[in-house]
């Protein structure tokens, strides 16, 4: 097991998936990525989660994000369960699901928390940038389905930081004012933020969302 922290390179691996063998870094290419684990196939919360992710494909595509799921079940189980997801969630699963039967990837990404369950993965989420660095880690318990709107919100924030030198304040949502990154000097502001800015304190400078 390794400890993965923000800013670390996302460990590479090769694994079997519902879309064939995947080398994780090659599969990511120049995209952003979401690697997320679920506890088990044929479970109710997971069924709703994977259906929801399939429905959000256009939102992920818009943000240049590739999504890949994982559990410790096998390929045959995944493929059979996908039929149920499609039927019950009224969707078509359109992303690969890793079959991590030997728990190689789960251990690499510390997705098994033995005091919660020593056999199954928890609901881990890793957001990975095009530089292959880990940008976000969230861990949910098995009993709580994830909020994928929140995941899109965080990706929007991460991409604003990456491409526009802003951070996002508490409870920020797409379209709200942003915080000018502390690394930006006052002299740089006019060129970087033509929409204008407000200095509330020298360390708290707001600007309309730049993109
Ligand atoms: C579920 O996906 O519904 C689930 C999985 C494991 C434990 C509890 C719920």
Tab-separated table of N, CA and C and ligand atoms in Angstrom, residues 39 43-46 123 142-143, ligand 1:
chain	number	residue	atom	x	y	z
A	39	UNK	N	-17.745	-0.176	-3.822
A	39	UNK	CA	-17.524	-1.391	-3.014
A	39	UNK	C	-17.776	-2.707	-3.761
A	43	UNK	N	-24.897	-3.839	-6.140
A	43	UNK	CA	-25.299	-3.205	-4.880
A	43	UNK	C	-26.060	-1.925	-5.241
A	44	UNK	N	-27.024	-1.534	-4.409
A	44	UNK	CA	-27.952	-0.486	-4.853
A	44	UNK	C	-27.316	0.884	-5.052
A	45	UNK	N	-26.528	1.345	-4.076
A	45	UNK	CA	-25.962	2.692	-4.202
A	45	UNK	C	-25.020	2.755	-5.406
A	46	UNK	N	-24.182	1.728	-5.552
A	46	UNK	CA	-23.235	1.695	-6.683
A	46	UNK	C	-23.984	1.717	-8.014
A	123	UNK	N	-15.482	4.184	-1.206
A	123	UNK	CA	-15.773	5.035	-2.369
A	123	UNK	C	-14.710	6.130	-2.468
A	142	UNK	N	-19.177	3.426	2.226
A	142	UNK	CA	-19.995	2.625	1.312
A	142	UNK	C	-21.453	3.067	1.301
A	143	UNK	N	-21.923	3.564	2.420
A	143	UNK	CA	-23.367	3.850	2.537
A	143	UNK	C	-23.775	5.197	1.940
B	1	LIG	C1	-24.332	-0.057	-2.133
B	1	LIG	O1	-23.727	0.218	-3.169
B	1	LIG	O2	-25.532	0.054	-2.060
B	1	LIG	C2	-23.595	-0.521	-0.928
B	1	LIG	C3	-22.420	-1.226	-1.070
B	1	LIG	C4	-21.769	-1.681	0.067
B	1	LIG	C5	-22.283	-1.374	1.316
B	1	LIG	C6	-23.452	-0.639	1.445
B	1	LIG	C7	-24.110	-0.207	0.309
